CSV table of N, CA, C and O in Angstrom, one decimal:
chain,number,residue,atom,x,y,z
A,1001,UNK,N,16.2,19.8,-30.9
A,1001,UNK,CA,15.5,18.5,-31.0
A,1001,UNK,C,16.5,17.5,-31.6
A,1001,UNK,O,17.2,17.9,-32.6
A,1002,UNK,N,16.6,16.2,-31.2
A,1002,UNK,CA,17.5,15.2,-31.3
A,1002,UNK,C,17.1,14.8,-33.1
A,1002,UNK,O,16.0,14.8,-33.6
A,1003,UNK,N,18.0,14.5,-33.6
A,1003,UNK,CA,17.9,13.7,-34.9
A,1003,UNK,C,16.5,12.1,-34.8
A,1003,UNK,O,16.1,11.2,-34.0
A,1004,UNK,N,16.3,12.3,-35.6
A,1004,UNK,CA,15.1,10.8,-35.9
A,1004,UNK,C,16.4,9.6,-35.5
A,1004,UNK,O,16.1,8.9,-34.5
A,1005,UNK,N,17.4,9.3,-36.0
A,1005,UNK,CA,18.2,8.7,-36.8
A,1005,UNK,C,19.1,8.4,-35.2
A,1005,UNK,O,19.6,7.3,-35.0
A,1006,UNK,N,19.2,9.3,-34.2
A,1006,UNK,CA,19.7,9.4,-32.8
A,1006,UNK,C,18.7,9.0,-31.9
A,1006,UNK,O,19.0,8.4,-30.8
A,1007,UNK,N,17.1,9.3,-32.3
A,1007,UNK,CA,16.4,8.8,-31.3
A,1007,UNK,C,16.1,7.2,-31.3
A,1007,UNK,O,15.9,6.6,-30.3
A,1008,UNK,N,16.2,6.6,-32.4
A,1008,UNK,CA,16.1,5.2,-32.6
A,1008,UNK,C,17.0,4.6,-32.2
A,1008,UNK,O,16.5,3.6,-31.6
A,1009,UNK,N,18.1,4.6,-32.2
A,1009,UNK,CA,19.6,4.6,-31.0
A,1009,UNK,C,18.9,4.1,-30.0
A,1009,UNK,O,18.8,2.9,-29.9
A,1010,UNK,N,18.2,5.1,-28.7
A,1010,UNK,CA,18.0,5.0,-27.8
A,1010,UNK,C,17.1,4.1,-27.1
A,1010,UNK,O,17.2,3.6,-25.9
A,1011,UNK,N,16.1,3.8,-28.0
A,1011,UNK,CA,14.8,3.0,-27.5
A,1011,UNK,C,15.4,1.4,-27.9
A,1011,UNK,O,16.0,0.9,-28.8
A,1012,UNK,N,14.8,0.7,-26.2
A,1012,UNK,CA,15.7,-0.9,-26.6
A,1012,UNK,C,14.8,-2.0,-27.7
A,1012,UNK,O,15.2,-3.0,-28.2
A,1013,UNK,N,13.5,-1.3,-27.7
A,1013,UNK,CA,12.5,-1.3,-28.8
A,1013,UNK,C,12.0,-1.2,-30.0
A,1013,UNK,O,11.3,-0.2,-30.1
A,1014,UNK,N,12.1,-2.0,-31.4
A,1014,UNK,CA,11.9,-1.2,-32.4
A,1014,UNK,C,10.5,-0.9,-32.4
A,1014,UNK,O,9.8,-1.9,-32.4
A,1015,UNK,N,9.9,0.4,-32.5
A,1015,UNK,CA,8.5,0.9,-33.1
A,1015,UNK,C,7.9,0.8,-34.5
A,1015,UNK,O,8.5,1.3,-35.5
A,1016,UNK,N,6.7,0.0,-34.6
A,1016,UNK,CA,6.2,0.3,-35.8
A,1016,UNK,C,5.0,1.0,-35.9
A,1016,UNK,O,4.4,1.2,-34.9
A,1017,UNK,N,4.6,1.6,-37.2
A,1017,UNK,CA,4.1,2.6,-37.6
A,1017,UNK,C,3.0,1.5,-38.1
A,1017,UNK,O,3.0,0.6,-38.9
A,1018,UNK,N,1.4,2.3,-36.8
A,1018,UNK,CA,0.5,1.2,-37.3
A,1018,UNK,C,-0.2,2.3,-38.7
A,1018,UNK,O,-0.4,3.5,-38.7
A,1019,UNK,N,-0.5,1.5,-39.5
A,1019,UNK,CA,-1.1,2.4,-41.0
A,1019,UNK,C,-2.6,2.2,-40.3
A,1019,UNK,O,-2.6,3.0,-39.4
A,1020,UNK,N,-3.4,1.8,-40.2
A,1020,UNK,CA,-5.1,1.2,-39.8
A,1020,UNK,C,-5.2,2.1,-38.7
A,1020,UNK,O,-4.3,3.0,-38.5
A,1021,UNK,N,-6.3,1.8,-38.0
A,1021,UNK,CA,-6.7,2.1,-36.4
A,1021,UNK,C,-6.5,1.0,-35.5
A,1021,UNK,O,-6.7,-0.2,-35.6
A,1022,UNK,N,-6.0,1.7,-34.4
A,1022,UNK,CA,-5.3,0.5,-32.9
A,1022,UNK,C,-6.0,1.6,-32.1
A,1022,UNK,O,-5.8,2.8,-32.0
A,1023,UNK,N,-7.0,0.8,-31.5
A,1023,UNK,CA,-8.0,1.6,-30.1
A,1023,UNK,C,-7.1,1.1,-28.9
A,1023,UNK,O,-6.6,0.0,-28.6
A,1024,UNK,N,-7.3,2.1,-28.4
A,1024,UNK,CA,-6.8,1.7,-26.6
A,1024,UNK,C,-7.6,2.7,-25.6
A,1024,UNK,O,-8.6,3.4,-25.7
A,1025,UNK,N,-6.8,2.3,-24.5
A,1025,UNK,CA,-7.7,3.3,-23.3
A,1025,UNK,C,-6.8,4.1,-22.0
A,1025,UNK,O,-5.9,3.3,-21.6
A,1026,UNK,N,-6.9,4.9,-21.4
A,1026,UNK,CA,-6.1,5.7,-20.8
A,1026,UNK,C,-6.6,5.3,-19.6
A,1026,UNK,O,-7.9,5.1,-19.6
A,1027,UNK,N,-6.0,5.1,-18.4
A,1027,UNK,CA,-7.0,5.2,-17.1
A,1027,UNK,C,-6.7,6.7,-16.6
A,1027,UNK,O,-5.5,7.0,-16.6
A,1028,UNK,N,-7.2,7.5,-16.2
A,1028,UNK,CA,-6.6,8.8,-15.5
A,1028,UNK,C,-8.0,8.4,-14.2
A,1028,UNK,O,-9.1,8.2,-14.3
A,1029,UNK,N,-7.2,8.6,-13.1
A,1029,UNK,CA,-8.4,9.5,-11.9
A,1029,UNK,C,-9.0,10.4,-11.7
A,1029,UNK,O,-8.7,11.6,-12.0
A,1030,UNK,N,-10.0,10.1,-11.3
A,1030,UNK,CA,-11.4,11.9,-11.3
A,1030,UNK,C,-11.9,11.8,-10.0
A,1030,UNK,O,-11.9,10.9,-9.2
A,1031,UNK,N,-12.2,12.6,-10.0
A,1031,UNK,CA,-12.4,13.1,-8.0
A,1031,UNK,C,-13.6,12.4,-8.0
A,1031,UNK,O,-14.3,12.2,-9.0
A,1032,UNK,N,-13.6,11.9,-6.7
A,1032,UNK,CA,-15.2,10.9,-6.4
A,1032,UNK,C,-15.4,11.7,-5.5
A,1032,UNK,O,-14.7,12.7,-5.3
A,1033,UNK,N,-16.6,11.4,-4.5
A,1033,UNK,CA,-17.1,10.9,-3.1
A,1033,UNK,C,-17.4,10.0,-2.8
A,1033,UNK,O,-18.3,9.5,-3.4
A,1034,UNK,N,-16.9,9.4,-1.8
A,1034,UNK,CA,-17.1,8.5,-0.5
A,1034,UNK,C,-18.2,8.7,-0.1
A,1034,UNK,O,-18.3,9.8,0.5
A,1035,UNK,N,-19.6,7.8,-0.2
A,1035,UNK,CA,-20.4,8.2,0.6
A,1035,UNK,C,-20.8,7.1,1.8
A,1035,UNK,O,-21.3,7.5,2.9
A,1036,UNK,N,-20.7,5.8,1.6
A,1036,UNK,CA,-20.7,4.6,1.9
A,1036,UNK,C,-19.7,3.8,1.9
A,1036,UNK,O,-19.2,3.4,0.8
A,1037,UNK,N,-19.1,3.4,3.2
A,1037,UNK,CA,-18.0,2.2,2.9
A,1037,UNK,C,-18.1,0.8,3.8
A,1037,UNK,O,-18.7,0.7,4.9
A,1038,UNK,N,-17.5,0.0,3.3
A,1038,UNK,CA,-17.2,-1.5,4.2
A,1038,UNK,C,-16.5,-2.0,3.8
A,1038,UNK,O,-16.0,-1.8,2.7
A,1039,UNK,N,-16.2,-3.0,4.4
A,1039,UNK,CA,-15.1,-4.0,4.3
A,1039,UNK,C,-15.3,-4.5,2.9
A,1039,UNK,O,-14.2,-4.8,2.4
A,1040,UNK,N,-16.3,-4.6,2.2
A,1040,UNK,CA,-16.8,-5.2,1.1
A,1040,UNK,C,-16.8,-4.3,-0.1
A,1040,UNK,O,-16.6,-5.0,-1.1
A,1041,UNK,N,-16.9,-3.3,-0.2
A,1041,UNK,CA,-17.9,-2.4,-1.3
A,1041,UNK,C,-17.3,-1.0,-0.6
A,1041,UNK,O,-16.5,-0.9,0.4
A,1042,UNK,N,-18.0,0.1,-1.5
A,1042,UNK,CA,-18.3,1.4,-1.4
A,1042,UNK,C,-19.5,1.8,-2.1
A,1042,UNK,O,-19.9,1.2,-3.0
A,1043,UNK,N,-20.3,2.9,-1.7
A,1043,UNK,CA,-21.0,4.2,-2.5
A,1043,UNK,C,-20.4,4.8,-3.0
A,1043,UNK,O,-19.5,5.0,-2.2
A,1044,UNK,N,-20.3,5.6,-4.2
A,1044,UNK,CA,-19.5,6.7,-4.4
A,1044,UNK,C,-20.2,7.6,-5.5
A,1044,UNK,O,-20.9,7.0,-6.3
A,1045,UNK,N,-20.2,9.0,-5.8
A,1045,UNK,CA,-20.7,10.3,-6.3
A,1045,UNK,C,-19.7,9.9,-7.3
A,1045,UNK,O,-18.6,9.4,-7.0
A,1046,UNK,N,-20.2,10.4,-8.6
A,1046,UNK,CA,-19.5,11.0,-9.5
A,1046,UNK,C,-20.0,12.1,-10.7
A,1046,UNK,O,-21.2,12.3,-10.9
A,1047,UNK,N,-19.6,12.4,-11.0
A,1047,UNK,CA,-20.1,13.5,-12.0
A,1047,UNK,C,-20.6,13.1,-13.6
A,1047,UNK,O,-21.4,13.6,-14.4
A,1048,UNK,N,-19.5,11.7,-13.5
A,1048,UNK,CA,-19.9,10.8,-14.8
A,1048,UNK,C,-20.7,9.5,-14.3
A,1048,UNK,O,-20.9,9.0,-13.2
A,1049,UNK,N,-21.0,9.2,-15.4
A,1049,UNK,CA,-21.5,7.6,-15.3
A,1049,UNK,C,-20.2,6.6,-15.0
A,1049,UNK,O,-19.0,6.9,-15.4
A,1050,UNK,N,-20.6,5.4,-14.3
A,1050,UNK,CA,-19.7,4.1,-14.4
A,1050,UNK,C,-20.1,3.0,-15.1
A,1050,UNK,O,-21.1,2.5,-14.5
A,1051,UNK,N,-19.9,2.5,-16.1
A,1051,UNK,CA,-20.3,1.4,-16.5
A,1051,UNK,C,-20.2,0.1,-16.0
A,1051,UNK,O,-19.2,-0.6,-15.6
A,1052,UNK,N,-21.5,-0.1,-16.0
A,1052,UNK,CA,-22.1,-1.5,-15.3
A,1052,UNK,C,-20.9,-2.7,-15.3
A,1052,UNK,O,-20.4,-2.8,-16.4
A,1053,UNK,N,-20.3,-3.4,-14.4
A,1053,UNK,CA,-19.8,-4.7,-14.4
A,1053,UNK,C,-17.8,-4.1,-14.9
A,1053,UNK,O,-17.0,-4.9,-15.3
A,1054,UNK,N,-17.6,-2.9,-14.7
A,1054,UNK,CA,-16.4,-1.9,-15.5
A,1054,UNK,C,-15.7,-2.4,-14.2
A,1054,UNK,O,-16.2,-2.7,-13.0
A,1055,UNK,N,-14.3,-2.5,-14.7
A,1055,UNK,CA,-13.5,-2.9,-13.2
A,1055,UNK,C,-12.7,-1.7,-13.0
A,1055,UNK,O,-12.4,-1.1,-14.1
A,1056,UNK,N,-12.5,-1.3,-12.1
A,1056,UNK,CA,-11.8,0.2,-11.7
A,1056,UNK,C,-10.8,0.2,-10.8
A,1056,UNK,O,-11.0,-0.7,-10.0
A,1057,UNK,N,-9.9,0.8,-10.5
A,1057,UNK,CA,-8.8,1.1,-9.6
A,1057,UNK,C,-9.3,2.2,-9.0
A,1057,UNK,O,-9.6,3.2,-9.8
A,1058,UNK,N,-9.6,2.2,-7.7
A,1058,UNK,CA,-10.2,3.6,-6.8
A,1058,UNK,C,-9.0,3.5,-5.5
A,1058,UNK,O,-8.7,2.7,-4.6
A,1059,UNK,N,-8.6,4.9,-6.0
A,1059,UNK,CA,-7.6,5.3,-4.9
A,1059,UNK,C,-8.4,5.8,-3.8
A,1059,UNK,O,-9.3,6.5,-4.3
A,1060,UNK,N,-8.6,5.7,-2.5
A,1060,UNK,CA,-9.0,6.1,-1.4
A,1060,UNK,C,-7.9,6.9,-0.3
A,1060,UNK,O,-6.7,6.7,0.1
A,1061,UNK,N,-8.9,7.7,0.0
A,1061,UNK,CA,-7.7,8.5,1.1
A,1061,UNK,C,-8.2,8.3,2.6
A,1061,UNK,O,-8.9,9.2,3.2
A,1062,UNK,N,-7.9,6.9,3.3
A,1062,UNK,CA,-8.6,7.0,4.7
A,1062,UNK,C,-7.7,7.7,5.8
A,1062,UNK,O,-6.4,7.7,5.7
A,1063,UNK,N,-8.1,8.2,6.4
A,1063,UNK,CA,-7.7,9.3,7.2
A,1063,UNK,C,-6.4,9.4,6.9
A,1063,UNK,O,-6.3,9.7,5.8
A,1064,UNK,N,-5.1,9.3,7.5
A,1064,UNK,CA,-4.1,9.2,6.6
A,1064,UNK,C,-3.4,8.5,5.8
A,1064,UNK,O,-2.3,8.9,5.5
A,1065,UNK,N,-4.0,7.5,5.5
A,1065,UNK,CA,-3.7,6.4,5.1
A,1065,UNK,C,-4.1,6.4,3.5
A,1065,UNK,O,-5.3,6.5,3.4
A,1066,UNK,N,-3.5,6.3,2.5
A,1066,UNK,CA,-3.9,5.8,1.4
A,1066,UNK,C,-3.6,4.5,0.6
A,1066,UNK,O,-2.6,3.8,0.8
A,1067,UNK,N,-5.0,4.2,-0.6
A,1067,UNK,CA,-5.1,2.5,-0.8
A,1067,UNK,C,-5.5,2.7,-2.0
A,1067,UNK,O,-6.3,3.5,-2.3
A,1068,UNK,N,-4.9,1.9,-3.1
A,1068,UNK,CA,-5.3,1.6,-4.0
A,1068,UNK,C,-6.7,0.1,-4.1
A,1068,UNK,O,-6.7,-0.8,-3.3
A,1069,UNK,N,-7.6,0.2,-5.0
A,1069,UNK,CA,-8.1,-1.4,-4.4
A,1069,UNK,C,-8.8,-1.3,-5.9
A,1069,UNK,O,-9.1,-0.2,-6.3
A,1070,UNK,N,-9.0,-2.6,-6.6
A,1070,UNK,CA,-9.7,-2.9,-7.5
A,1070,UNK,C,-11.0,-3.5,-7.3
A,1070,UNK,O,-11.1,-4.5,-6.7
A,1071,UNK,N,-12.5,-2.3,-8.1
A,1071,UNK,CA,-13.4,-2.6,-7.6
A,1071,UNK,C,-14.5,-2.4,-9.0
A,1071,UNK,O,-14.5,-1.7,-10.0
A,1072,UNK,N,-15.3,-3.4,-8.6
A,1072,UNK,CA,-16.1,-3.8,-9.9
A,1072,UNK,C,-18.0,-2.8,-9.7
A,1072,UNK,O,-18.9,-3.0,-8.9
A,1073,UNK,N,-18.0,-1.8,-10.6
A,1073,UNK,CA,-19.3,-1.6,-10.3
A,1073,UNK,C,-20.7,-2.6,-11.0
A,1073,UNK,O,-20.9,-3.0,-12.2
A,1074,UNK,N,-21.4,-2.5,-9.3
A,1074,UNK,CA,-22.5,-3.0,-9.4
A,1074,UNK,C,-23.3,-2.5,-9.8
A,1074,UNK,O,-24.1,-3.2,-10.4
A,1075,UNK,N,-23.5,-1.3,-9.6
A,1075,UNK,CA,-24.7,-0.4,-10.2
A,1075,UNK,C,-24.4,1.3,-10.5
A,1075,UNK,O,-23.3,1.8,-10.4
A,1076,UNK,N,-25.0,1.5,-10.7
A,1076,UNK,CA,-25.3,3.0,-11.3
A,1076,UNK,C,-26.5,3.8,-12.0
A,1076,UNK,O,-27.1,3.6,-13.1
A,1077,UNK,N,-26.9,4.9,-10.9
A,1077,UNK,CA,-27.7,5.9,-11.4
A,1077,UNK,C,-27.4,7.3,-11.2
A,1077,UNK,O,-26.4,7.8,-10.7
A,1078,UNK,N,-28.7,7.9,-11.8
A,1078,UNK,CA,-28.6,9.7,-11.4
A,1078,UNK,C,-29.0,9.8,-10.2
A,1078,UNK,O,-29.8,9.1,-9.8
A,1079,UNK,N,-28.5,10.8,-9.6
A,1079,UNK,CA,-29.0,10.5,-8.5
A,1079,UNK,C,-29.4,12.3,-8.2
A,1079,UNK,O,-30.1,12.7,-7.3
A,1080,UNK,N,-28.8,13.0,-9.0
A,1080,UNK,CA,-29.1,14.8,-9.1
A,1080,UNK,C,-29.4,15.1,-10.2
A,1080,UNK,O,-29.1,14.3,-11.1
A,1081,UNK,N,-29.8,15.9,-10.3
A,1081,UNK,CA,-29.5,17.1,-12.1
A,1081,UNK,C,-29.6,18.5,-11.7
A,1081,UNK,O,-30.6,18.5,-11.0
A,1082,UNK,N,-29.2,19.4,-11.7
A,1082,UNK,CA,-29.0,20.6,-11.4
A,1082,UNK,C,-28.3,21.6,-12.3
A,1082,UNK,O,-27.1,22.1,-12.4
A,1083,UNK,N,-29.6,21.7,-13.1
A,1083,UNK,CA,-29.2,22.8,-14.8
A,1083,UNK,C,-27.9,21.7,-15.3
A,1083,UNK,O,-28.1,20.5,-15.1
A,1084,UNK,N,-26.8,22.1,-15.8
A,1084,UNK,CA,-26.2,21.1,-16.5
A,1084,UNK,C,-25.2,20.4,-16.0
A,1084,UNK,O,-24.0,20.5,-16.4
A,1085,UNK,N,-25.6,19.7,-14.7
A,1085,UNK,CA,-24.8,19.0,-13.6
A,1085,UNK,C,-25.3,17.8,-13.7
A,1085,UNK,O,-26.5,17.8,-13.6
A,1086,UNK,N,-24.7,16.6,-13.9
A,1086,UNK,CA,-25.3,15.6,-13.3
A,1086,UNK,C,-24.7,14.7,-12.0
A,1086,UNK,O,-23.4,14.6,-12.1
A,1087,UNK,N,-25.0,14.3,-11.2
A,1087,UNK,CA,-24.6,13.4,-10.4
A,1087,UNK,C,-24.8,11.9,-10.3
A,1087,UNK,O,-25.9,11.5,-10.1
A,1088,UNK,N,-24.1,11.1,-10.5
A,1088,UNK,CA,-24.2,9.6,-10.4
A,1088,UNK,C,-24.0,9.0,-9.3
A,1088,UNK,O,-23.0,9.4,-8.8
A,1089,UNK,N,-24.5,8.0,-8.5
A,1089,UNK,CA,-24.0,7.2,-7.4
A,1089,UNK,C,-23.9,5.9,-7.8
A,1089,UNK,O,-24.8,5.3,-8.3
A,1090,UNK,N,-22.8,5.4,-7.5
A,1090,UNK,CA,-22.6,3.7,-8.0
A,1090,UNK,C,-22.0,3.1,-6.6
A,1090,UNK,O,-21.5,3.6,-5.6
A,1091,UNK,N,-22.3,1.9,-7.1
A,1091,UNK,CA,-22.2,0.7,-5.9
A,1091,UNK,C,-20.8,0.2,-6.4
A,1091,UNK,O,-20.6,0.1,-7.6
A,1092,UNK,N,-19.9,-0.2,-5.5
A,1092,UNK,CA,-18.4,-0.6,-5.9
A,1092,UNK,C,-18.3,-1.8,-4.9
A,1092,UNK,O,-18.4,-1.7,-3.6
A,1093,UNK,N,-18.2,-3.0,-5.8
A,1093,UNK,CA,-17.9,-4.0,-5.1
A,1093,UNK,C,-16.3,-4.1,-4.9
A,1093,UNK,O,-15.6,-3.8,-5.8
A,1094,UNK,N,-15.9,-4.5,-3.8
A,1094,UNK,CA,-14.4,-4.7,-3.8
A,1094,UNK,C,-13.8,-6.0,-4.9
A,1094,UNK,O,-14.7,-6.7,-5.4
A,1095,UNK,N,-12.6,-6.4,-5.3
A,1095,UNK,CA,-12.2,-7.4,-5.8
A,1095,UNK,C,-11.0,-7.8,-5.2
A,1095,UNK,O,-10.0,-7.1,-5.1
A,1096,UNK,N,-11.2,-8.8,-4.8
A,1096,UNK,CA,-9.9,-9.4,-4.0
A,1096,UNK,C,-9.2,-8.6,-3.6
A,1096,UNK,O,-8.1,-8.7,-4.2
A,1097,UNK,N,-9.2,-7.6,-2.9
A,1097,UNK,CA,-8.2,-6.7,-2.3
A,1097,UNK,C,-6.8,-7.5,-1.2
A,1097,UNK,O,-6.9,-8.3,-0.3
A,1098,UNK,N,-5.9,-6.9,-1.9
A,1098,UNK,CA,-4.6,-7.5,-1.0
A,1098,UNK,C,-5.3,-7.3,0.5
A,1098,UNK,O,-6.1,-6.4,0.8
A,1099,UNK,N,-4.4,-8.5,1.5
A,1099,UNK,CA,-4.5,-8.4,2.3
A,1099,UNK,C,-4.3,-7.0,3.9
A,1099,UNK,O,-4.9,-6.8,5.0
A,1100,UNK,N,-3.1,-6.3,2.9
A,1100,UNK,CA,-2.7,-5.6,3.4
A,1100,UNK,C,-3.5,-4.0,3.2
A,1100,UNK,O,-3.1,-3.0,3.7
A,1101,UNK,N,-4.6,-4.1,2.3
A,1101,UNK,CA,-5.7,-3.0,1.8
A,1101,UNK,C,-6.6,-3.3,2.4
A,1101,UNK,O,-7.3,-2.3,2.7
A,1102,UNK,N,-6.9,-4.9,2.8
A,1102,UNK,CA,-8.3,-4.8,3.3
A,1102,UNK,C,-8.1,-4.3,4.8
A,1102,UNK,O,-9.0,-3.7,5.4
A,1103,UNK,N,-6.9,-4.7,5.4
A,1103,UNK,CA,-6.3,-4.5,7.0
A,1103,UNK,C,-6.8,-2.5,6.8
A,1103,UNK,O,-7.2,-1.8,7.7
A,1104,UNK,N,-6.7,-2.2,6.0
A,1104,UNK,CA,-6.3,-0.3,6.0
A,1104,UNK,C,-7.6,-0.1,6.2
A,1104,UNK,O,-7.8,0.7,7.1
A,1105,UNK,N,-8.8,-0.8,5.3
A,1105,UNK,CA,-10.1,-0.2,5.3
A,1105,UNK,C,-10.9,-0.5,6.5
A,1105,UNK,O,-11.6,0.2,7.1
A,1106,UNK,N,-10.6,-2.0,6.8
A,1106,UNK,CA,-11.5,-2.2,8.2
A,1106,UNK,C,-10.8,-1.9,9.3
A,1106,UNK,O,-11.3,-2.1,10.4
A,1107,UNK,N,-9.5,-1.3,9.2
A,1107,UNK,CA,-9.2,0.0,10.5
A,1107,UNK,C,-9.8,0.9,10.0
A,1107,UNK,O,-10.3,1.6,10.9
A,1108,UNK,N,-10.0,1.3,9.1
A,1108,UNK,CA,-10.7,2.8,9.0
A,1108,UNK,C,-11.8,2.7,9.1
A,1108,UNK,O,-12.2,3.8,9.5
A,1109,UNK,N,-12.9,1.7,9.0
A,1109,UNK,CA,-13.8,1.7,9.6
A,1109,UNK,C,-14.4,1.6,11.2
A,1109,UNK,O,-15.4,2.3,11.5
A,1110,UNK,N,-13.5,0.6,12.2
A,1110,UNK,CA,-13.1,0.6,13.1
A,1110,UNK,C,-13.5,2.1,14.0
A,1110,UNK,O,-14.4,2.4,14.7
A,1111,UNK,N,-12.1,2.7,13.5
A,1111,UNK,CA,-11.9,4.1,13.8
A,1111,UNK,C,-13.2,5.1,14.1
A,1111,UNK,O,-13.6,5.8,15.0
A,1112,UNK,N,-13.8,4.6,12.4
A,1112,UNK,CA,-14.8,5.8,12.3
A,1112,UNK,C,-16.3,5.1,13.7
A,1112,UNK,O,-16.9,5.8,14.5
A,1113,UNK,N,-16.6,3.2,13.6
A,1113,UNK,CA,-17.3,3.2,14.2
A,1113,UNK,C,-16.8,3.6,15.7
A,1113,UNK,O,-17.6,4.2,16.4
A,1114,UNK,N,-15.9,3.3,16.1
A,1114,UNK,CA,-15.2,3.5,17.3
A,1114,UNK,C,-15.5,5.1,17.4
A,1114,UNK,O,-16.3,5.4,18.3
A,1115,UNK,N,-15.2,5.7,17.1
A,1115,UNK,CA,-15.0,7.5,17.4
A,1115,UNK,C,-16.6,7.6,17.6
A,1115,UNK,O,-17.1,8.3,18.5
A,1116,UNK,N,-17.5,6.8,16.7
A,1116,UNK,CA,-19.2,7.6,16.9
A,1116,UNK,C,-19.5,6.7,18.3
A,1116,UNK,O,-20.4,7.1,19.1
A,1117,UNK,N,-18.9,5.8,18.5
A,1117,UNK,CA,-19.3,5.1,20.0
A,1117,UNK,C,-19.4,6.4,20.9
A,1117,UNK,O,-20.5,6.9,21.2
A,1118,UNK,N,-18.1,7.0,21.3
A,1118,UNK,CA,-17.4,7.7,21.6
A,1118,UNK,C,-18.4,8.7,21.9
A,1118,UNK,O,-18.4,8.9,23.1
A,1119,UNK,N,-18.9,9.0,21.6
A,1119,UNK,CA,-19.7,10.7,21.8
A,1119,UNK,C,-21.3,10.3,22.3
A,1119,UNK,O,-22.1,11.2,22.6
């Protein structure tokens, strides 16, 4: 392990040592479902709650294609309970999705309406 004295060397940053509490927040990804999509919004399953009006980054995997898109929920409820399971379904409004995200989802919709024509 490097010296204290060699690691401070390296960072183009000096660090201070907060003495109090400094809150922050982590974003990590958690498996959803897809249950509902459009050009506008989504449905989606989760196993936790979303908080109401919470802005979120939802990576989506359309068929091969994947999208990041920032999306604001509208709602949220239980939607299962199953011994100590819960299920939540929330409404995801889109937010301004780049141009080039929104082009990915309304071919993937396309696709999907197009394919059920199909049969």
């Amino acid at each position: 392990m490097a010296a204290p004295e060699k690691d401070k060397e390296k960072r183009d940053t000096e660090r201070i040592q907060i003495l109090g509490e400094l809150l922050g927040e982590v974003m990590v990804y958690q498996p959803m479902a897809v249950k509902e999509i459009s050009r506008g919004g989504a449905q989606v399953e989760t196993g936790y709650p979303l908080q109401l009006d919470s802005l979120h980054d939802f990576r989506l995997t359309l068929g091969d294609r994947s999208v990041v898109v920032k999306g604001r929920v509208a709602h949220c409820s239980i939607t299962d309970v199953d011994q100590e399971l819960v299920i939540y379904r929330s409404g995801i409004e889109f937010v301004e999705p780049p141009d080039r995200v929104y082009s990915v989802i309304a071919e993937f919709i396309e696709a999907i309406v197009g394919g059920r024509r199909a049969l």
